[in-house]
Structure formats: C-alpha cells, structure tokens
XYZ file of C-alpha atoms in Angstrom:
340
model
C 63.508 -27.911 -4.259
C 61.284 -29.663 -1.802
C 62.374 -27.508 0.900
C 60.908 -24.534 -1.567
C 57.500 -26.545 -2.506
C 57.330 -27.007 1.385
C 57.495 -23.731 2.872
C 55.068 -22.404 -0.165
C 52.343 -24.847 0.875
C 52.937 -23.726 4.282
C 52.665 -19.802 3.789
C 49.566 -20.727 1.589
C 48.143 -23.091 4.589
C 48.846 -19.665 6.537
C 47.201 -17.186 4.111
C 43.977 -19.355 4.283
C 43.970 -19.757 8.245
C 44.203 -15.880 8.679
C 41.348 -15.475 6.173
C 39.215 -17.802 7.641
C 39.840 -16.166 11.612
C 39.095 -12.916 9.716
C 35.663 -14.445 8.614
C 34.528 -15.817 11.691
C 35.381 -12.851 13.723
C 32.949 -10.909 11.501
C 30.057 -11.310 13.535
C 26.409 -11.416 11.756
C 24.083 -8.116 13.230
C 22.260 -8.878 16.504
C 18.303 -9.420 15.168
C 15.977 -6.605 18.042
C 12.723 -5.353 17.687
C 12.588 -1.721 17.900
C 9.782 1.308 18.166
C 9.964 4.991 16.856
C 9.624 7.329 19.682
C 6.212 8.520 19.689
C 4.392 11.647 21.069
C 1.851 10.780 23.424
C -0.226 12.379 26.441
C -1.035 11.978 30.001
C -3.700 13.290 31.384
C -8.040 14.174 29.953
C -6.892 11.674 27.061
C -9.633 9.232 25.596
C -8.701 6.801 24.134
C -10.563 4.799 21.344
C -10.164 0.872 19.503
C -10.322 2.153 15.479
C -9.820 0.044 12.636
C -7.891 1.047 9.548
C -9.769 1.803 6.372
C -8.200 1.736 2.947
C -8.537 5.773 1.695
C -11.228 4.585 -1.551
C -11.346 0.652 -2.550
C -12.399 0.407 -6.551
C -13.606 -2.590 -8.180
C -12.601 -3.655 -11.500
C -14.410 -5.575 -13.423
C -15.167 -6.457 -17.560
C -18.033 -4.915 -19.279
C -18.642 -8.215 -21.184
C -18.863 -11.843 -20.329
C -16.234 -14.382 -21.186
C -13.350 -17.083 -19.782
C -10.461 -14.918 -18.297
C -7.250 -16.077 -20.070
C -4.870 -14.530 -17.383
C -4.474 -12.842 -14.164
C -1.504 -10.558 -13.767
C -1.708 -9.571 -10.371
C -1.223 -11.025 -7.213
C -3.242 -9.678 -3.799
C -0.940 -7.440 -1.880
C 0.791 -6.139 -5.095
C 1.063 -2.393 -5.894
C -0.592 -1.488 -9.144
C -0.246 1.340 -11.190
C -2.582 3.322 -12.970
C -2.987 1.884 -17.174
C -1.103 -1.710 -15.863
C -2.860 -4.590 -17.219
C -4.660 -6.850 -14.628
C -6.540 -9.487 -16.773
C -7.215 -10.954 -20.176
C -10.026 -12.522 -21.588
C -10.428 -15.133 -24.372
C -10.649 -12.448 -27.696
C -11.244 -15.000 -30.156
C -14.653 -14.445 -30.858
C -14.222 -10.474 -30.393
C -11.531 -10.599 -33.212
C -13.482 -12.565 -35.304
C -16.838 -10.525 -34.711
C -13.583 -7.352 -35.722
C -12.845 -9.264 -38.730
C -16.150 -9.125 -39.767
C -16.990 -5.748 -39.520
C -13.356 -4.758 -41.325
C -14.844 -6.753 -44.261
C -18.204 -4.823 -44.644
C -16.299 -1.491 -43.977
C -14.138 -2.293 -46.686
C -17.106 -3.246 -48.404
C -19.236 -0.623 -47.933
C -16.290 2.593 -49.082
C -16.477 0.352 -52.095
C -19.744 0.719 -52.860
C -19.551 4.060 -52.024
C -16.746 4.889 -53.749
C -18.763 3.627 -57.300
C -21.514 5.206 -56.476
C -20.209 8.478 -56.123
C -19.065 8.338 -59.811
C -22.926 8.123 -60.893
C -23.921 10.297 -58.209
C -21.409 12.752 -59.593
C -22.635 12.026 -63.365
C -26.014 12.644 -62.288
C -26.479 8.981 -63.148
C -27.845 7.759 -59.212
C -31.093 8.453 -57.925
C -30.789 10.780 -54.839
C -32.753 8.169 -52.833
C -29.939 5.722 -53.695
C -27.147 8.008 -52.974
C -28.451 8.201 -48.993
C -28.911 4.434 -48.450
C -25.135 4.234 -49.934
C -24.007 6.759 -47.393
C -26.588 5.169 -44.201
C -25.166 2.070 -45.051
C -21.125 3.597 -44.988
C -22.273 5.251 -41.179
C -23.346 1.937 -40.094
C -20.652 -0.267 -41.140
C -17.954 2.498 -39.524
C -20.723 1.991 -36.313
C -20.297 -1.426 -36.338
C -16.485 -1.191 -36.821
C -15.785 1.304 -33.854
C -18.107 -1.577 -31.677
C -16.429 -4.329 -32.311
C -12.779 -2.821 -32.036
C -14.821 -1.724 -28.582
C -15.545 -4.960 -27.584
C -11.963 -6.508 -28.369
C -10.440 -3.542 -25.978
C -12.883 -4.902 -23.647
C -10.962 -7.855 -23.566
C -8.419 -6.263 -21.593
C -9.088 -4.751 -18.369
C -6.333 -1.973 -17.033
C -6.233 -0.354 -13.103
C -8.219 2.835 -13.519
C -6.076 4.134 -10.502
C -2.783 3.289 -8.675
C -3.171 1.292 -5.362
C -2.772 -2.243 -3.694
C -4.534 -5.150 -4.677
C -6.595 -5.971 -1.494
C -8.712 -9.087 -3.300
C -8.557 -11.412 -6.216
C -12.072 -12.387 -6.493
C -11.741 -14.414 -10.225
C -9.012 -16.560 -11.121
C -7.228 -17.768 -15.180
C -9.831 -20.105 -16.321
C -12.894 -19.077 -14.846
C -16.074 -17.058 -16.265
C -16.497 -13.679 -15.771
C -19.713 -12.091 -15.886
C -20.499 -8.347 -17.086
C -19.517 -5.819 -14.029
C -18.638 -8.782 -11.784
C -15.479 -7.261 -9.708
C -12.240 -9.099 -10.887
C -9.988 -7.230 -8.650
C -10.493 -5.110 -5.653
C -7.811 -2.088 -5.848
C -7.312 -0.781 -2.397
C -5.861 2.929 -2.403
C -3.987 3.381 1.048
C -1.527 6.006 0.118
C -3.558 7.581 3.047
C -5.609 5.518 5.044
C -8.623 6.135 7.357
C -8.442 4.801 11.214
C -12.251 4.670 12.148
C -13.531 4.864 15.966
C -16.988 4.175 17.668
C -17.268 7.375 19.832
C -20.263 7.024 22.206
C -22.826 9.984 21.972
C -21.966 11.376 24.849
C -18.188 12.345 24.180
C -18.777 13.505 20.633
C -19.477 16.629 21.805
C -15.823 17.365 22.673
C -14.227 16.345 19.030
C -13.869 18.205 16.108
C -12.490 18.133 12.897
C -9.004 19.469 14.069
C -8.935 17.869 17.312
C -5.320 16.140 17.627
C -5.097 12.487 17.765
C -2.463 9.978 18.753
C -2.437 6.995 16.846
C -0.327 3.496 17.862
C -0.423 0.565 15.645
C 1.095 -2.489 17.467
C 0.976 -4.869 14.433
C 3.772 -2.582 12.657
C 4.944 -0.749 16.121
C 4.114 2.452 14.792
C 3.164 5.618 15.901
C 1.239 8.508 13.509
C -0.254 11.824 13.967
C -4.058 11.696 12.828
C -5.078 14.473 10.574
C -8.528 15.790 9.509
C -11.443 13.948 11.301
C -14.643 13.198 9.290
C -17.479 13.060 11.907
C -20.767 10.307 11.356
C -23.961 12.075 11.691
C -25.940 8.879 12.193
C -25.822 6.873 15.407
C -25.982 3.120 15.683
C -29.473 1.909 16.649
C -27.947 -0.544 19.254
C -24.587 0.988 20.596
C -25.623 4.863 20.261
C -22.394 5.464 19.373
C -20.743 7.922 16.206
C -18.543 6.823 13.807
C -15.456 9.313 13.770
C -12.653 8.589 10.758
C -9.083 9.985 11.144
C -7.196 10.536 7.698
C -3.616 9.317 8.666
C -0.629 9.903 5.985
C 0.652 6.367 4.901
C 3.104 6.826 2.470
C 5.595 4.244 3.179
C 2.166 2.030 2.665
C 3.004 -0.252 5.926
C -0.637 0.765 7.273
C -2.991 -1.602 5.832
C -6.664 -2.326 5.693
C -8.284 -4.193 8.996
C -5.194 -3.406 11.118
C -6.330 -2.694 14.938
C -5.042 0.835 16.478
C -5.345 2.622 19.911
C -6.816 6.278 19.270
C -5.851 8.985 21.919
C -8.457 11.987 21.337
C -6.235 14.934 22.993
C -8.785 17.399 24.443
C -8.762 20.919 25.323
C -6.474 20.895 29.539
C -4.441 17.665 28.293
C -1.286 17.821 30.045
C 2.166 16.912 28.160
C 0.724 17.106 24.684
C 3.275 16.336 22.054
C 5.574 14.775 25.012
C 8.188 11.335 23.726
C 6.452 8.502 24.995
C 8.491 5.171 25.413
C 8.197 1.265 26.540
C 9.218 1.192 30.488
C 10.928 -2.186 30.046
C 13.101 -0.503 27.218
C 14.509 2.092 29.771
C 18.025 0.228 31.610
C 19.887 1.521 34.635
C 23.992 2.021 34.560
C 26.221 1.007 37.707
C 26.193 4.527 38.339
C 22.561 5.116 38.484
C 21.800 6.695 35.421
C 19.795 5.837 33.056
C 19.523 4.633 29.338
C 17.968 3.184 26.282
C 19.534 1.764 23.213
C 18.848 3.493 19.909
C 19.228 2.202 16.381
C 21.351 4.983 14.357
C 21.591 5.630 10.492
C 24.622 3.407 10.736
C 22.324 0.514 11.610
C 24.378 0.193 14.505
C 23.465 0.247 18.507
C 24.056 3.064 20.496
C 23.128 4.024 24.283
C 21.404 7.163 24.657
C 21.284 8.929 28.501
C 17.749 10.165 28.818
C 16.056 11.916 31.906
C 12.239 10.271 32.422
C 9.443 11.575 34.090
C 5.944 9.846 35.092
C 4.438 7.094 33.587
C 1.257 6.323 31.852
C 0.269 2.323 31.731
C 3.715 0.484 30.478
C 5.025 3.874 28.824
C 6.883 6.522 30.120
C 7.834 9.819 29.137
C 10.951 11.135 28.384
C 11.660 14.450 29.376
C 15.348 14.695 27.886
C 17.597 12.434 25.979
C 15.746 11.556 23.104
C 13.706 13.450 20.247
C 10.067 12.088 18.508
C 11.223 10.088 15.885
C 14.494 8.282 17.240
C 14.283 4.327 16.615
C 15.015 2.811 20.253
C 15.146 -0.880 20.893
C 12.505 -2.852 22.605
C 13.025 -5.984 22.408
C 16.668 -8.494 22.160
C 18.716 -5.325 23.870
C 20.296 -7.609 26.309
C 22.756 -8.794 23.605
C 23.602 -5.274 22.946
C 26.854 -3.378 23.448
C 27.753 -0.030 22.368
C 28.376 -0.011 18.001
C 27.237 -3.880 17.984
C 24.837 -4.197 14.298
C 21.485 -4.620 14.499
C 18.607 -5.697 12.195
C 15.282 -5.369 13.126
C-alpha cells in the first residue's frame, strides 16, 4: 500500500514539474518601439514646424447660476452627443416648479367655473378675458420654471474629447461661464507659419507629408485652408492642413514636421524609413524587422536607395503602411512576440 501512495505522489511531483518547465519556457513578448512606413520626398521639399489644432473646440456652460452638484467627466474622456456632463443644485428650481404647478392647477380651476357662467351668460365678457390672461400666464410661468429645472442639467451638444475641466463638484457656476471645453478631433488641423515669400507656391491641394514624433506617426494632409492676414512681426501666413484622425491618437498642441511637396519634387509618394532600423546579414544583404498581424517579428529583405537626414528610402521590400521596428530589435529573432 505504501509502495502505491509512493509512486502516486511521485507521478503527481512529476505532473507538476513538467507543467511548471512548460510555463517558464513560455517566454513573455519582447517590448520594441516601432514606426509605420511612411511616404516621404527628397528633393524641392519645404518643410514646416505646425502645431495640431483640435477640428472645432465648444464650450459648455449653464444658462443660470448655481453650486454644481457633480461633474461626470473627466479631461481626456470621449463624450457623446446628449451624455450628461454636470448637475447643479435643483432645489430651489423644483421648488420655484412646485409653485407654478400650484397656480396652474389653480388657475384651470378658476377657469373651469367660470366657463359655466360664461356659458350661462352669467360672466361679464371683461371677466371672462382676465380668467383666460390669467390661464396663459400661469401655463407661461409653468413652461419657465420646468425651463429652468432642465437648466439644471447640462448635456454635450456634440460628440468629442474633453480637452478642459474648467469648474469642479462644489463650486459656483456663473451664467455662460464654460464648464467644460469639448474638443472635436475626429479630424484635426496641423497649422504652419509659412513666410510670405513661399506662399506663393501652396495651394489648397498641394500634397503634404505630415510626421508626428510624439505618436511616431505618419499622415497624408488633406485640404489646406490658407490665412489671408500676415503677422505684423514675422510676415509670415498661417496655412492649416485638415488631417483625418480617426483612431483619435492626434491630439491638440502636439508638434509635427510639415513637408510642402511642390511642383519637380523627386520620389513623391516614395517609403521613407529610420537608417538605424535598416541591419546587414552575413551575406551582405540587407533587412528590417517588421511587426505582422500575428504580433509577431519577422525580417523583411528590402533594396534602399539614397538618404534624406536619418531616413532612407526604400525602393523594394516593403509597402507604405508596414509596421517596422525601430527601436529594442536587437533582441529580435525571426517569429519572437512583440509588444510595442
């Protein structure tokens, strides 16, 4: 029997040795930094500091004046359109409601009577007016006061990001004094100082190149919007590029390098790439790692071709759009996980 209890402990001491080597040789995914290949251009390309713009910024605010009883949103937190943002104190409003339920209800009385003598020919016609001026403004004085109690709550009049939280629960708010600043950035704006001399050459279609280095991205501008005024001091034009954002990872103040492709620029719409993410095989050939749908690392052969400041283009190998890795490739090996 003990020989029995023994070799069961031992195939369990077994089971749970096997399971744990299976555990630890599940490796956790290599952590890189990565980039999306981008188009880019080489030659007659300015290139521009812009700042992005949220698309329209809306302030909310409460038409009357009260203690705000909550706050609902958070800055940085997508809003929809109708969702409630704030409440104020309602006491008095419902009380001021109360009120002017009672002399409804008091005044359709009235009415109500009166209209029996009116009908009998009993009422003055003098009388039977007042009755009815006094009905209109008790149902005027109703439809204000259930006004002033929806007042109480403020909704988002559109859907968008809350960029500021300028009141918080406790504090006063005053008539039209913003609450909440709703930021809509489902397209943003990148805007560039153009000096007065190079305006000439841009247009509303004229393609842009647009890198963001906060977020590592790279965009295609769309329709420019052109300043007509100059600034006293610089002499220079504001230009503003409407750039799709619908994953929402552009956001307000973030700093971007414009390219303004003009008319002769050589390798428009060519895959532009970091230098230092381009590696060399033992037979000479070169390489970059790319990040596939399987979140996995893969090497990719490419064919490059001349550089432009720490990029390089890529004249085979690799298509606009392809997530390569930047950064932490070192640790790489071909099908090792990656998070980035």
């Amino acid at each position: 029997m003990k020989k029995v209890l023994f070799l069961a402990i031992g195939c369990w001491l077994l089971a749970v040795s096997c399971s744990n080597k299976k555990e630890q040789n599940v490796k956790a995914p290599t952590r890189v930094k990565t980039q999306v290949v981008s188009p880019g251009m080489v030659d007659n390309a300015q290139t521009y500091v812009g700042i992005v713009e949220e698309r329209e910024a809306t302030a909310v605010s409460f038409t009357g004046m009260g203690v705000v009883k909550r706050m609902l949103v958070n800055e940085g937190q997508a809003v929809s359109r109708g969702q409630l943002i704030a409440e104020m104190d309602d006491t008095q409003a419902r009380n001021v409601l109360s009120g002017a339920e009672a002399q409804m209800t008091q005044a359709n009385d009235a009415l109500a009577r009166y209209k029996m003598l009116h009908d009998n020919g009993s009422l003055p016609e003098v009388q039977w007016v007042e009755i009815q001026s006094k009905v209109a403004q008790a149902k005027s004085q109703l439809e204000v006061a259930k006004k002033n109690l929806a007042d109480c709550r403020i909704v988002a009049p559109v859907s968008g990001i809350v960029g500021k939280k300028l009141i918080g629960a406790g504090e006063t708010a005053l008539p039209s004094q913003a609450v909440v600043s709703i930021l809509d950035v489902s397209t943003v704006k990148v805007k560039v100082a153009v000096p007065e001399a190079e305006i000439g050459g841009i247009n509303a279609s004229t393609p842009t190149s647009i890198r963001v280095e906060a977020i590592s991205g790279s965009y295609q501008g769309g329709r420019i919007e052109k300043g007509v005024q100059a600034d006293a001091l610089t002499h220079t034009y504001d230009m503003r590029i409407n750039v799709a954002n619908s994953d929402r990872k552009l956001l307000p103040g973030m700093v971007a390098s414009v390219c303004f492709i003009s008319e002769g620029s050589q390798a428009i719409g060519s895959k532009m790439i970091p230098v230092t993410a381009v590696q060399k095989k033992s037979d000479g050939s070169l390489f970059v790692w790319t990040v596939g749908k399987d979140s996995a690392a893969h090497r990719a052969i490419v064919t490059i071709g001349q550089t432009q400041g720490n990029y390089v283009i890529v004249i085979d190998g690799l298509n606009v759009g392809d997530r390569i890795v930047t950064e932490g490739y070192q640790k790489l090996s071909e099908g090792t996980k990656v998070v980035f």
